[in-house]
Coordinates of C-alpha atoms in Angstrom, one line a residue:
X10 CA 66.2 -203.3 6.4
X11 CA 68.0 -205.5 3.8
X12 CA 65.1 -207.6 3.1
X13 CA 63.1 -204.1 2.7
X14 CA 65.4 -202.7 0.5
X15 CA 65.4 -205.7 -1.8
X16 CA 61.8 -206.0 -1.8
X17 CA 61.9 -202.0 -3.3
X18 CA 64.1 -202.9 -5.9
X19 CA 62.2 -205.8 -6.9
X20 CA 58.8 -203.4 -7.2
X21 CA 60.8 -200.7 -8.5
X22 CA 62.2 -202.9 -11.1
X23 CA 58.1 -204.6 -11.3
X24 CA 57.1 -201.5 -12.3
X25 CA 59.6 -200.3 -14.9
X26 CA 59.2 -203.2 -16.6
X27 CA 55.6 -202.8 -16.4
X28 CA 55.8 -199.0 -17.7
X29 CA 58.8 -200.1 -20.2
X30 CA 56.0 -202.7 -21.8
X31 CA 53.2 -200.3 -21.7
X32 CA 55.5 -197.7 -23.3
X33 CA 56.5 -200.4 -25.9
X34 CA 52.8 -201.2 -26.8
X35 CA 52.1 -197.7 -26.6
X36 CA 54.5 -197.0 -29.8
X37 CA 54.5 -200.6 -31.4
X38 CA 50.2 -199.5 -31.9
X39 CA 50.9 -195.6 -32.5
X40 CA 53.5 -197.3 -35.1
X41 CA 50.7 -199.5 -36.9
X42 CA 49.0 -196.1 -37.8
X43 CA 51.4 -194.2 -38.8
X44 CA 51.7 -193.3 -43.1
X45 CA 54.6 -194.7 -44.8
X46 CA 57.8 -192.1 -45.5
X47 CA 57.5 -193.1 -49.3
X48 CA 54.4 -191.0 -49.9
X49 CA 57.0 -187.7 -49.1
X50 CA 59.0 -189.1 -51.9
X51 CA 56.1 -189.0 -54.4
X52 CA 54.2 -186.3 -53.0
X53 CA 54.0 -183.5 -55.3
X54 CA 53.5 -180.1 -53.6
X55 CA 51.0 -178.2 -54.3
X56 CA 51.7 -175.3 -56.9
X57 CA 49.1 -172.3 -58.7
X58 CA 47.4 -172.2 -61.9
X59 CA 49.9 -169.9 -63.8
X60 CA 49.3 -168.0 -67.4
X61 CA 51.3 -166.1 -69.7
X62 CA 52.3 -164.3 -72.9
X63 CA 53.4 -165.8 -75.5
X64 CA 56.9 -164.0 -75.1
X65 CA 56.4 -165.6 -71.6
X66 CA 55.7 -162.8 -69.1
X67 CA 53.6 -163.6 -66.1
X68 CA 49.7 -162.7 -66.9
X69 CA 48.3 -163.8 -63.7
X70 CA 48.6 -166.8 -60.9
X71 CA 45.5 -168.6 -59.3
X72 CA 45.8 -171.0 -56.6
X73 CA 45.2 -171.0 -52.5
X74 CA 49.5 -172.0 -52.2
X75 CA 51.7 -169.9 -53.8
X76 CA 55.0 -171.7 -54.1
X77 CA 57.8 -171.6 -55.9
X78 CA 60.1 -175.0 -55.3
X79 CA 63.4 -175.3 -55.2
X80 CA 66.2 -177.7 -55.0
X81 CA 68.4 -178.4 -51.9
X82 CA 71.7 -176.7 -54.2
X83 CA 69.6 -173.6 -55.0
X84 CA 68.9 -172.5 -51.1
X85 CA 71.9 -170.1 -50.5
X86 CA 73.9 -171.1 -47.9
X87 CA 73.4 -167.8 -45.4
X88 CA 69.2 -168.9 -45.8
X89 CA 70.3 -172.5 -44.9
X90 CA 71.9 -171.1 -41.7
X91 CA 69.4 -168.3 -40.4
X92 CA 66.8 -171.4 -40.6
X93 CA 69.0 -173.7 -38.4
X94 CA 69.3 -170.7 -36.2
X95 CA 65.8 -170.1 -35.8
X96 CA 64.5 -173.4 -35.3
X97 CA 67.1 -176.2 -35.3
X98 CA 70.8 -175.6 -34.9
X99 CA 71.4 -178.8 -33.7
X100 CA 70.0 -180.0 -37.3
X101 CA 72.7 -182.0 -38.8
X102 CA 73.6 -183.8 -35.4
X103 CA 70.5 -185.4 -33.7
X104 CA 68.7 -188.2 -35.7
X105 CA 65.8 -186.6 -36.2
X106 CA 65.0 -186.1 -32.1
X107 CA 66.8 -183.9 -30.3
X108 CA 66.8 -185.2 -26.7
X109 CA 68.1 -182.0 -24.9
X110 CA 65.6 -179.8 -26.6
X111 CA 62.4 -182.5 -25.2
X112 CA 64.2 -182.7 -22.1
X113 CA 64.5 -178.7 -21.7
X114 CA 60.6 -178.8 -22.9
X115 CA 60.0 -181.5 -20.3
X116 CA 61.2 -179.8 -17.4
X117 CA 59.2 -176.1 -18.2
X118 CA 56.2 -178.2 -18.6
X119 CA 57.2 -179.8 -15.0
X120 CA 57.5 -176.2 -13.4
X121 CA 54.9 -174.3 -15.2
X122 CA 52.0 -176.7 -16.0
X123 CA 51.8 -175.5 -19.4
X124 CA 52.9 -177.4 -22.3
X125 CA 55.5 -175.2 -24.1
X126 CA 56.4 -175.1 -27.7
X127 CA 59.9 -175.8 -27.6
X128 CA 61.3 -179.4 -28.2
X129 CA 60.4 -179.9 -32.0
X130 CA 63.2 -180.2 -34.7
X131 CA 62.9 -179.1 -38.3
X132 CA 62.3 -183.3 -38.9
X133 CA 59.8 -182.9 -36.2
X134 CA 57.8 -180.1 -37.6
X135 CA 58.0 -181.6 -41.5
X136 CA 56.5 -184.8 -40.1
X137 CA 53.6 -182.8 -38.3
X138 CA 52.9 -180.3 -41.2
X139 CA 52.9 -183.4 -44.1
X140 CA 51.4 -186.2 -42.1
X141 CA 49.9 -184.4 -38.7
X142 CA 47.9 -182.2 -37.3
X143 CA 48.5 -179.1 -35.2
X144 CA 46.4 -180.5 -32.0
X145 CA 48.9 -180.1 -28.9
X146 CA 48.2 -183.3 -27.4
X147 CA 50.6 -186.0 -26.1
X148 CA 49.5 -188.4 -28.8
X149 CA 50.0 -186.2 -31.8
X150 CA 53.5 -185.9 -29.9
X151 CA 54.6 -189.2 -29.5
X152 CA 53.4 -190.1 -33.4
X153 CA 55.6 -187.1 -34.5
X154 CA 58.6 -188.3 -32.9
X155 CA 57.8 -191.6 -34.3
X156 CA 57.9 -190.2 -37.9
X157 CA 60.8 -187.5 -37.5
X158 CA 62.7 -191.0 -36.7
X159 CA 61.5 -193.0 -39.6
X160 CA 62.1 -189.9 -41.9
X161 CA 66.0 -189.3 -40.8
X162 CA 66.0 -193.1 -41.4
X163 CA 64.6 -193.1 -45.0
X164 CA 65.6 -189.1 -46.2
X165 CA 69.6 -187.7 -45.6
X166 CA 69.4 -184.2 -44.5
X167 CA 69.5 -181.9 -47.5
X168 CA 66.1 -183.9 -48.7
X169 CA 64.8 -183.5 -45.5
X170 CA 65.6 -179.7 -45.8
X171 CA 64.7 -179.3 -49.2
X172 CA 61.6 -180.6 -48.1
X173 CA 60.9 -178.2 -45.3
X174 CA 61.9 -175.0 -47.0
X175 CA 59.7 -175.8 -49.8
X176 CA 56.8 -177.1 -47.3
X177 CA 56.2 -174.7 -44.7
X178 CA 53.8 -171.8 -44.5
X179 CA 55.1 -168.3 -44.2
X180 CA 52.1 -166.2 -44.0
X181 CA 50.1 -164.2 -46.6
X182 CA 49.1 -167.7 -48.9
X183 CA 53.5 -168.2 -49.2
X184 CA 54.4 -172.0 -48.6
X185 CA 58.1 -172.3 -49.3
X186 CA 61.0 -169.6 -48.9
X187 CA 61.0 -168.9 -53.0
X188 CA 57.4 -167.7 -52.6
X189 CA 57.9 -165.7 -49.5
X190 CA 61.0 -164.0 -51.2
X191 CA 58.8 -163.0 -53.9
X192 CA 55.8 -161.9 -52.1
X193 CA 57.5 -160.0 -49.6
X194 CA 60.5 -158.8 -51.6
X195 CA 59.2 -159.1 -55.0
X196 CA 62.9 -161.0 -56.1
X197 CA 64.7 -164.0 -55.9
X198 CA 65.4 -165.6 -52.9
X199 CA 69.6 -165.6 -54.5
X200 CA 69.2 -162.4 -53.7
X201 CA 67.9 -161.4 -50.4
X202 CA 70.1 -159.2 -48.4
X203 CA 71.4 -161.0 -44.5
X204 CA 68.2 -159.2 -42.8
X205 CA 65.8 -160.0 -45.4
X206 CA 66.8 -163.7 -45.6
X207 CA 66.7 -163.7 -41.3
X208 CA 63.4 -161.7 -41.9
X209 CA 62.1 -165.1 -43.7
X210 CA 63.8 -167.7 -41.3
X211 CA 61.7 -165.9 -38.2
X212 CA 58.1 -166.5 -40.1
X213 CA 57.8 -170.4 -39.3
X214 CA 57.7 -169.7 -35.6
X215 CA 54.5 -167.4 -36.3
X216 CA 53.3 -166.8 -39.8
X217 CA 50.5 -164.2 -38.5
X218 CA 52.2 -163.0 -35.0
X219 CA 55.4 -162.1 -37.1
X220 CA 55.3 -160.8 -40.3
X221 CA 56.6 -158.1 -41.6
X222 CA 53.7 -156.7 -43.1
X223 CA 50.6 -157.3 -40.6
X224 CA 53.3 -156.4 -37.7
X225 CA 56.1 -154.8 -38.6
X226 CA 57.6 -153.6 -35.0
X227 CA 57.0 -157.4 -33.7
X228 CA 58.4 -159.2 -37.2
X229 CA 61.7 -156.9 -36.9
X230 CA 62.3 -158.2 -32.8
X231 CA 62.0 -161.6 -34.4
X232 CA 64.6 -160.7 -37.1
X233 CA 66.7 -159.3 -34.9
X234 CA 66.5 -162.5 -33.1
X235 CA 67.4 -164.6 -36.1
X236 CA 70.5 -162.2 -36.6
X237 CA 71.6 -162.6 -32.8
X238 CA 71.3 -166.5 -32.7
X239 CA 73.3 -166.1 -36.2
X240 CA 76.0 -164.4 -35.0
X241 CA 76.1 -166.4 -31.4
X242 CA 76.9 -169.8 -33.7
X243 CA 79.4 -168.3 -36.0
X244 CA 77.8 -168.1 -39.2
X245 CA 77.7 -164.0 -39.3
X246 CA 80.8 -161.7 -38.3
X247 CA 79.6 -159.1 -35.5
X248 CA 80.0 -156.4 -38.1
X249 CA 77.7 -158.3 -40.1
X250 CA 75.5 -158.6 -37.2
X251 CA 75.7 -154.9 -36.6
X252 CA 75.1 -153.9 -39.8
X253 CA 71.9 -156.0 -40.7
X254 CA 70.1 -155.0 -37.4
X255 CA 70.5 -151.2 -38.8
X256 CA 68.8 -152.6 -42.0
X257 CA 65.2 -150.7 -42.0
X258 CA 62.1 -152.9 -43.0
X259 CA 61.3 -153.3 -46.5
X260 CA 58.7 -155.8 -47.0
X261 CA 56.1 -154.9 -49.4
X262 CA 53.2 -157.1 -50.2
X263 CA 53.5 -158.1 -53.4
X264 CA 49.3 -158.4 -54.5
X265 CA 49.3 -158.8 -58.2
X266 CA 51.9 -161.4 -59.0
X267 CA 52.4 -160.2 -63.1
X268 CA 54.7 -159.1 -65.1
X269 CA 52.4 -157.8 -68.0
X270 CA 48.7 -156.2 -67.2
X271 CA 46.2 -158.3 -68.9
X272 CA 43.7 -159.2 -66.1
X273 CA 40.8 -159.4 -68.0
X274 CA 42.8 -162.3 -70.4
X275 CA 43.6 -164.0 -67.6
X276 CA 40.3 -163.9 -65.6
X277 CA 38.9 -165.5 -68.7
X278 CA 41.6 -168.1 -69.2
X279 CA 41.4 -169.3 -65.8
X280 CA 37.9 -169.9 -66.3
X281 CA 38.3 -172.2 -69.3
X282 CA 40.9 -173.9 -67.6
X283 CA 38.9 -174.7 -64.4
X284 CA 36.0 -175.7 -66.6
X285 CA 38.2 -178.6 -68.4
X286 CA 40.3 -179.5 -65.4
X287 CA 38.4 -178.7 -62.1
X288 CA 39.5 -177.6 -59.1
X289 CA 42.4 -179.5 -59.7
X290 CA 43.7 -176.7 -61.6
X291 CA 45.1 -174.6 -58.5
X292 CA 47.2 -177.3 -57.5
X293 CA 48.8 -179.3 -60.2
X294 CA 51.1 -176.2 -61.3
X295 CA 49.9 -176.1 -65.0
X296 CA 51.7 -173.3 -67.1
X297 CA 49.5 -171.7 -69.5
X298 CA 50.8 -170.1 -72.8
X299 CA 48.1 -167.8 -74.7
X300 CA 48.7 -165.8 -77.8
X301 CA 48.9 -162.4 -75.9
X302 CA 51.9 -160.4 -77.2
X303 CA 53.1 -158.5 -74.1
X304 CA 54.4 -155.2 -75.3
X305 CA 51.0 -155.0 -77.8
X306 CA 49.0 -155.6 -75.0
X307 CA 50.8 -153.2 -72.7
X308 CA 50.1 -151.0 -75.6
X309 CA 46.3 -151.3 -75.6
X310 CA 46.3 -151.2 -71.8
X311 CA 48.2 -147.6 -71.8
X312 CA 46.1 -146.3 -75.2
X313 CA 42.9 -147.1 -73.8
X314 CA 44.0 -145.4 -69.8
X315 CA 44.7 -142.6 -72.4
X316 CA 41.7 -142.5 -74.4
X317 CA 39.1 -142.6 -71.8
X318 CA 41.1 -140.1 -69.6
X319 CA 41.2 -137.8 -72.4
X320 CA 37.5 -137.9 -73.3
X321 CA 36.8 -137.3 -69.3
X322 CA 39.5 -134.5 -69.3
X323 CA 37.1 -133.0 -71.8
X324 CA 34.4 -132.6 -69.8
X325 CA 33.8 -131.3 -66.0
X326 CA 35.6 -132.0 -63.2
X327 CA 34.2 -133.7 -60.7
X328 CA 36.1 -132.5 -57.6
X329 CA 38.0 -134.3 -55.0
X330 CA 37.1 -137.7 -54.6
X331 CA 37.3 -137.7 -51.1
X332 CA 38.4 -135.7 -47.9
X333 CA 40.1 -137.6 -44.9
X334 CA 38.8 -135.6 -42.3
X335 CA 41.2 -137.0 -39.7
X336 CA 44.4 -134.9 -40.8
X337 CA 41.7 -131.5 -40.6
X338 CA 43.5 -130.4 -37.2
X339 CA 47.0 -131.4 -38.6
X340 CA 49.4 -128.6 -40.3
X341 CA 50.4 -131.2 -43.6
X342 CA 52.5 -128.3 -45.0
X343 CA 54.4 -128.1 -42.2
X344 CA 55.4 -131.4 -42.3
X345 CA 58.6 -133.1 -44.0
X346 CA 58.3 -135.8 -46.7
X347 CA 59.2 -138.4 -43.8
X348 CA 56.4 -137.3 -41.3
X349 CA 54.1 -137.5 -44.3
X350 CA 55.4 -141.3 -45.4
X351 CA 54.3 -142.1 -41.4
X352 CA 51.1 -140.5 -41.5
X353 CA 49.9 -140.4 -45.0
X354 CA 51.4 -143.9 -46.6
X355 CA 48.5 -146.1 -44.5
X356 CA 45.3 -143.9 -45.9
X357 CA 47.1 -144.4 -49.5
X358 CA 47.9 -147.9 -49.3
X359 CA 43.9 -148.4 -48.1
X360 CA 42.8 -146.6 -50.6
X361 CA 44.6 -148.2 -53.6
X362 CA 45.5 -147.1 -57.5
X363 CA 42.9 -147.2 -60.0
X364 CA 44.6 -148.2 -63.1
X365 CA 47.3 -145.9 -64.2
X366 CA 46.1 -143.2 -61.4
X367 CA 47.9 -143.4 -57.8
X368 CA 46.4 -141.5 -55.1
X369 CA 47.2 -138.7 -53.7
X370 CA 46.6 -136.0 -50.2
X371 CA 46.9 -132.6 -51.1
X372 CA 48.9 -130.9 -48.6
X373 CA 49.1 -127.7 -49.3
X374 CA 47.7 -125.1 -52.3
X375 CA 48.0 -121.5 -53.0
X376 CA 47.8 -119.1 -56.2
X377 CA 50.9 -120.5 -58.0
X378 CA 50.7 -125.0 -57.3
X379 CA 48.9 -127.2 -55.8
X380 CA 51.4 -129.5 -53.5
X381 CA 49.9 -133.1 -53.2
X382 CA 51.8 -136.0 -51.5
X383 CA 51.9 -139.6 -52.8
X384 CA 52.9 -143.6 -51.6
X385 CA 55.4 -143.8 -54.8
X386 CA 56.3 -140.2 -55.5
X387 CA 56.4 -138.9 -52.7
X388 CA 55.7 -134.6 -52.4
X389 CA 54.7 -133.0 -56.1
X390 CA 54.1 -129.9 -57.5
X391 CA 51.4 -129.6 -60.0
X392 CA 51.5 -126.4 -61.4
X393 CA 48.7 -124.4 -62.5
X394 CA 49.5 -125.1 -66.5
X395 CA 49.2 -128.9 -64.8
X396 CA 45.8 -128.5 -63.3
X397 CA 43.2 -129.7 -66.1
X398 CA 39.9 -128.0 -64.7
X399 CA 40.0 -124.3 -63.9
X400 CA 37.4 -125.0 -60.8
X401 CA 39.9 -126.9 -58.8
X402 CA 41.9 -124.2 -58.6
X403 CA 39.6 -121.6 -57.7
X404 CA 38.1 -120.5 -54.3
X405 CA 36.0 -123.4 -53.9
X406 CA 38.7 -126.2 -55.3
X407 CA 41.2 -128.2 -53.0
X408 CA 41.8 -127.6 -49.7
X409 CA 44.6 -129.6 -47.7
X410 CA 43.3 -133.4 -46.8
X411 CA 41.2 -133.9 -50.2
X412 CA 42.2 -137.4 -51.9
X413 CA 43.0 -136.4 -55.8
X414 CA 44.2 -138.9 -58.5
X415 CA 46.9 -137.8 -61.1
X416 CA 49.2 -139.1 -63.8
X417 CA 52.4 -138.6 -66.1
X418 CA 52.0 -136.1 -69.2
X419 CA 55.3 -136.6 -70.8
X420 CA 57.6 -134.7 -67.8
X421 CA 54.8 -133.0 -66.0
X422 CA 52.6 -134.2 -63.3
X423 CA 48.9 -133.7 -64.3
X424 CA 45.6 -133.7 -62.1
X425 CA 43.4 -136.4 -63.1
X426 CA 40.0 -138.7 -61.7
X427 CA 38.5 -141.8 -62.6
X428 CA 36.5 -141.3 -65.7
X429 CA 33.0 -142.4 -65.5
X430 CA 33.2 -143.8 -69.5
X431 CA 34.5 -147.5 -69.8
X432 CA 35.9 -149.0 -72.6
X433 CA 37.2 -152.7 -74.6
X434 CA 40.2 -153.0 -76.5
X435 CA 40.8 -156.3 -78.9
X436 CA 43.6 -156.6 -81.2
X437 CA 43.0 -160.0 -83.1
X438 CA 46.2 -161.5 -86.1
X439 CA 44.4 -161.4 -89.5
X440 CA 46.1 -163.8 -90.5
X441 CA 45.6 -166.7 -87.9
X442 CA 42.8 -164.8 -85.5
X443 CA 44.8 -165.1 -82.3
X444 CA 44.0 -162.7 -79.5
X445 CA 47.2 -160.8 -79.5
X446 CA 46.1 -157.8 -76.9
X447 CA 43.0 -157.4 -75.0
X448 CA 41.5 -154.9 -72.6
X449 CA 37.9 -155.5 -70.9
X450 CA 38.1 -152.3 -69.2
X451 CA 39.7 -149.4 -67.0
X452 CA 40.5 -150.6 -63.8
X453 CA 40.0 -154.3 -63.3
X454 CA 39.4 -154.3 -59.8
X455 CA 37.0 -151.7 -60.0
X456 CA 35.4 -153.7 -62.3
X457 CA 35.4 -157.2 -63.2
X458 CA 33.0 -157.2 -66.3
X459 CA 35.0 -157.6 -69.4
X460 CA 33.5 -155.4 -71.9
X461 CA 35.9 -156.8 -74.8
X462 CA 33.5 -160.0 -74.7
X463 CA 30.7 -159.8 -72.5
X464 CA 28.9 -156.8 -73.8
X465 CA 26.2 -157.2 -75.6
X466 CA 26.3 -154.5 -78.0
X467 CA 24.2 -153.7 -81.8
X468 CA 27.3 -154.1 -84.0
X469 CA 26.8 -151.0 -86.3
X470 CA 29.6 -150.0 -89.1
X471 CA 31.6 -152.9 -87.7
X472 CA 30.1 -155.2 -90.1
X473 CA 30.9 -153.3 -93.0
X474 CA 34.7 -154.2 -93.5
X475 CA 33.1 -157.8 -93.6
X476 CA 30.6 -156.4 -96.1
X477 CA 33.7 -154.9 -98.4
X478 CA 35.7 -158.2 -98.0
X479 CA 33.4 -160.3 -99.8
X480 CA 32.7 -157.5 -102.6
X481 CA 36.4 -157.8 -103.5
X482 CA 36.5 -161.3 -103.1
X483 CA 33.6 -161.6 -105.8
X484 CA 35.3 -159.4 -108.2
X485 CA 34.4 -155.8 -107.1
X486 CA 37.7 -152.9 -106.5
X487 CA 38.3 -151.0 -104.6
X488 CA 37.6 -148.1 -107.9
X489 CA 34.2 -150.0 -108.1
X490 CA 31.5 -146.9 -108.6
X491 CA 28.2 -147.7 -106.3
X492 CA 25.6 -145.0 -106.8
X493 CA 24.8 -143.2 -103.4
X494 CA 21.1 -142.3 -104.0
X495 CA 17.9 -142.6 -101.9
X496 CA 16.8 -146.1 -101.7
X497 CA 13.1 -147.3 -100.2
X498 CA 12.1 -150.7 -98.7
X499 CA 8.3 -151.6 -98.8
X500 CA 8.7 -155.3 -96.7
X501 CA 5.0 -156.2 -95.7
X502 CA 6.8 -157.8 -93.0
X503 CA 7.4 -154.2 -91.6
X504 CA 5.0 -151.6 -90.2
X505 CA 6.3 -148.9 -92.6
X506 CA 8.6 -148.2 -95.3
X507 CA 12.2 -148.4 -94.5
X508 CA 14.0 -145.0 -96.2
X509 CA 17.8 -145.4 -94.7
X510 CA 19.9 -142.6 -94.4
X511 CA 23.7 -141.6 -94.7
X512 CA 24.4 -139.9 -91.0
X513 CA 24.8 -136.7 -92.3
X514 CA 21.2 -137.0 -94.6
X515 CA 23.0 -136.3 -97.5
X516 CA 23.7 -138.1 -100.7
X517 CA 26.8 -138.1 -102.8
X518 CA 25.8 -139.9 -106.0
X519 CA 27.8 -142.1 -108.2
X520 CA 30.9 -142.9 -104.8
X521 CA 34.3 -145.1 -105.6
X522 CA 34.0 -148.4 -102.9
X523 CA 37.1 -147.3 -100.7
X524 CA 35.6 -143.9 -100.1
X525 CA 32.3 -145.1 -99.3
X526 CA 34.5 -147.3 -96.7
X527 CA 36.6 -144.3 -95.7
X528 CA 33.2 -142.6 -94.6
X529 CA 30.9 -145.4 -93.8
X530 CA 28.4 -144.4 -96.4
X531 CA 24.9 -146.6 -95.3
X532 CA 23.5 -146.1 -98.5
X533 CA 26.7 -147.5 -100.9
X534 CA 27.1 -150.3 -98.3
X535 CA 23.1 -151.5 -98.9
X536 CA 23.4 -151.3 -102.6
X537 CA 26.8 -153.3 -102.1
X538 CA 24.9 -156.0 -100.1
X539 CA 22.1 -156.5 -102.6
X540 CA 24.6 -156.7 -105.2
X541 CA 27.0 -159.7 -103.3
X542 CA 23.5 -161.6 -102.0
X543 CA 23.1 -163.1 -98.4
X544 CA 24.1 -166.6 -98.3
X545 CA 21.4 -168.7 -97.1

């Protein structure tokens, strides 16, 4: 028995030495392809293409990663800890590896046969999303341990945080927690309330399975989480606790990242910029300053929306511009603003603004208003004074269901649709010629095609100012008499003779030059020509 048991210590010790060397080899050639930890010291993350005014409001951002980074001191300190709740709370005590996390891992993959997510530290996971890929297999394993231990030997913690927060992906194109505060909140991250900033710290887990805005019911069970495992390591009082899981949901996708309306000017800068840098534009986080002046442009944007709604105002109404036949066997008047926001918000939100002109349902009409429910006004009353076109109040106008578009008249609410005219906008500096507002259209995302420079268009009494300009610079006034008489070309070049007219037919003889300008008088402005020459 004794010379058995020594001969089972001598294999058992064989083959622990034998599994202790091939272990070694194992990591010593893993280890000979593993990146070097400087390159996360260089690396420069990736950040959008972004323009703006000249006052320097936000015109538009291009760029697969939106990201916004920060340094380790401007992470508030309740974000810090609803991160090392959620994935790591044993952060700032392991080097890098935690063993009790790998050995908890270990033992569910022993029972279950399935190789669980668990195990992986916030060094673990920056080391896999910089330098590895997602592939669950037992190599990609071992080489991320590897590097979480060569990071916490090279990085302290704060880089190695600052890092991660500014790294990882948080769903809906967000890498880093200052870009999901912003596209989910539309603010600061300094300023997220205790659920929003748990709200955040649950995304890494599951960008797509938890967030707040492709599933809300799921993303607030993973808050709540968040909030729990808070409050279980001391960082949040229970009333604290309490009072964030009675927090409702607020995320709100943030689409169009600006802070001025100028999408036509920024579609075409981002074009010129791509042309003289590439691709490379989306990534290396230029900042682009253009002339654009932004209350002058948010003054084109609203006078044109005016403009072209009031020409279509002038003509017929076109009638609803839809009908959701779903809500047909449901009572909308007898519903309450809330059991309108549950039923009606998700039709709206597919169906989207057009410009200035939100959406609306109409819920209910009779002989004195027509009550129409909006996302961002919730019920209104548009009285008949309100209602532009006499038809849609009449036996065969609204009914409850139709999809209407409206808009602000001073205090009033007033029916409105998408006019069928277009129309461009450019306000250029005489002085130095820069662009200082410019609008290509309505409704940008109806329609892409920016009328301000793509048209192609006969330029008619556009010229003339041009025309004027160069009489005065060659010694004509403005009290300069031109005669306004008939005038007749005979050009063999031309199939007949040319007899140009004023637009009203009539001439008005002997005309001083501004008040052939005032009224755009053909004949004054050809004499005028003949008179300054064509420069060859």
């Amino acid at each position: 028995m004794l010379r058995f048991l020594r001969y089972l210590i001598f294999v058992v010790f064989l083959m622990g030495l034998v599994l202790s060397g091939g272990a070694a080899y194992v990591v010593w050639t893993l280890n000979q392809d593993l990146p070097s930890v400087d390159g996360l010291r260089d690396l420069q993350l990736q950040e959008p293409l972004r323009i703006f005014t000249r006052d320097g409001a936000l015109m538009g951002e291009f760029g697969a990663e939106r990201r916004e980074p920060l340094a380790f001191a401007q992470f508030p300190p309740r974000l810090v800890q609803a991160f090392l709740a959620a994935e790591d709370d044993r952060f700032f005590e392991h080097p890098g590896v935690d063993y009790q996390g790998l050995i908890r891992a270990a033992i569910a993959l022993a029972l279950t046969g399935e190789k669980a997510q668990g195990g992986s530290t916030i060094t673990m996971q920056l080391a896999r999303n910089f330098f590895l890929s997602n592939e669950r297999t037992y190599t990609r394993k071992i080489k991320e341990i590897l590097l979480a231990l060569k990071i916490e030997g090279e990085l302290d913690k704060q880089q190695i945080l600052e890092f991660y927060l500014n790294k990882i992906y948080l769903g809906n194109r967000a890498y880093g927690v200052g870009a999901a505060a912003q596209i989910y909140y539309d603010k600061p991250l300094a300023e997220l309330s205790l659920a929003q900033t748990a709200m955040v710290a649950g995304l890494p887990k599951a960008p797509s399975a938890y967030n707040p805005i492709a599933d809300p019911p799921r993303a607030e069970l993973r808050r709540n989480y968040v909030l729990r495992r808070m409050h279980e390591l001391g960082f949040i009082s229970r009333d604290e606790f309490r009072a964030s899981l009675r927090e409702p949901l607020s995320a709100r996708l943030r689409v169009t990242p600006s802070e001025v309306e100028a999408h036509y000017v920024a579609e075409q800068v981002r074009a010129q910029i791509v042309s003289q840098y590439g691709v490379d534009a989306y990534t290396i986080g230029l900042e682009v300053y253009t002339t654009l002046q932004s209350v002058r442009q948010q003054a084109a944007q609203r006078g044109l929306h005016n403009a072209l709604l009031d020409y279509d105002k002038r003509h017929a109404w076109r009638g609803a511009e839809s009908h959701l036949a779903q809500l047909d066997e449901i009572d909308l008047a007898a519903l309450d603003s809330e059991a309108l926001a549950v039923l009606l918000d998700p039709l709206l939100a597919d169906i989207g603004a057009a410009g200035p002109l939100a959406p609306a349902v109409v819920v209910a009409r009779d002989s004195q208003a027509l009550r129409v429910y909006s996302q961002a006004s919730q019920l209104i009353a548009l009285e008949p004074g309100g209602i532009a076109w006499p038809a849609a109040v009449g036996p065969e106008g609204l009914r409850p269901g139709d999809v209407v578009r409206f808009r602000r008249v001073g205090q009033a609410w007033e029916l409105a649709q998408r006019p069928l005219v277009q129309g461009a906008f450019v306000a250029l500096n005489p002085e130095d010629g820069a662009v200082e507002a410019m609008v290509g259209g309505f409704n940008y995302f109806a329609s892409k095609f920016n009328r301000a420079v793509q048209a192609r268009r006969q330029p008619g009494s556009a010229f003339k100012p041009f025309l004027y300009s160069a009489a005065l610079e060659q010694g004509f006034t403005t009290a300069s008499i031109i005669n306004d008489a008939p005038i007749v070309f005979d050009d063999p070049s031309l199939e007949d003779t040319w007899r140009p007219e004023n637009y009203s037919g009539r001439f008005y003889g002997p005309t001083r030059l501004r008040e052939a300008l005032i009224n755009s008088r053909n004949l004054v402005s050809i004499r005028l020509l003949q008179a300054v020459g064509v420069a060859p």
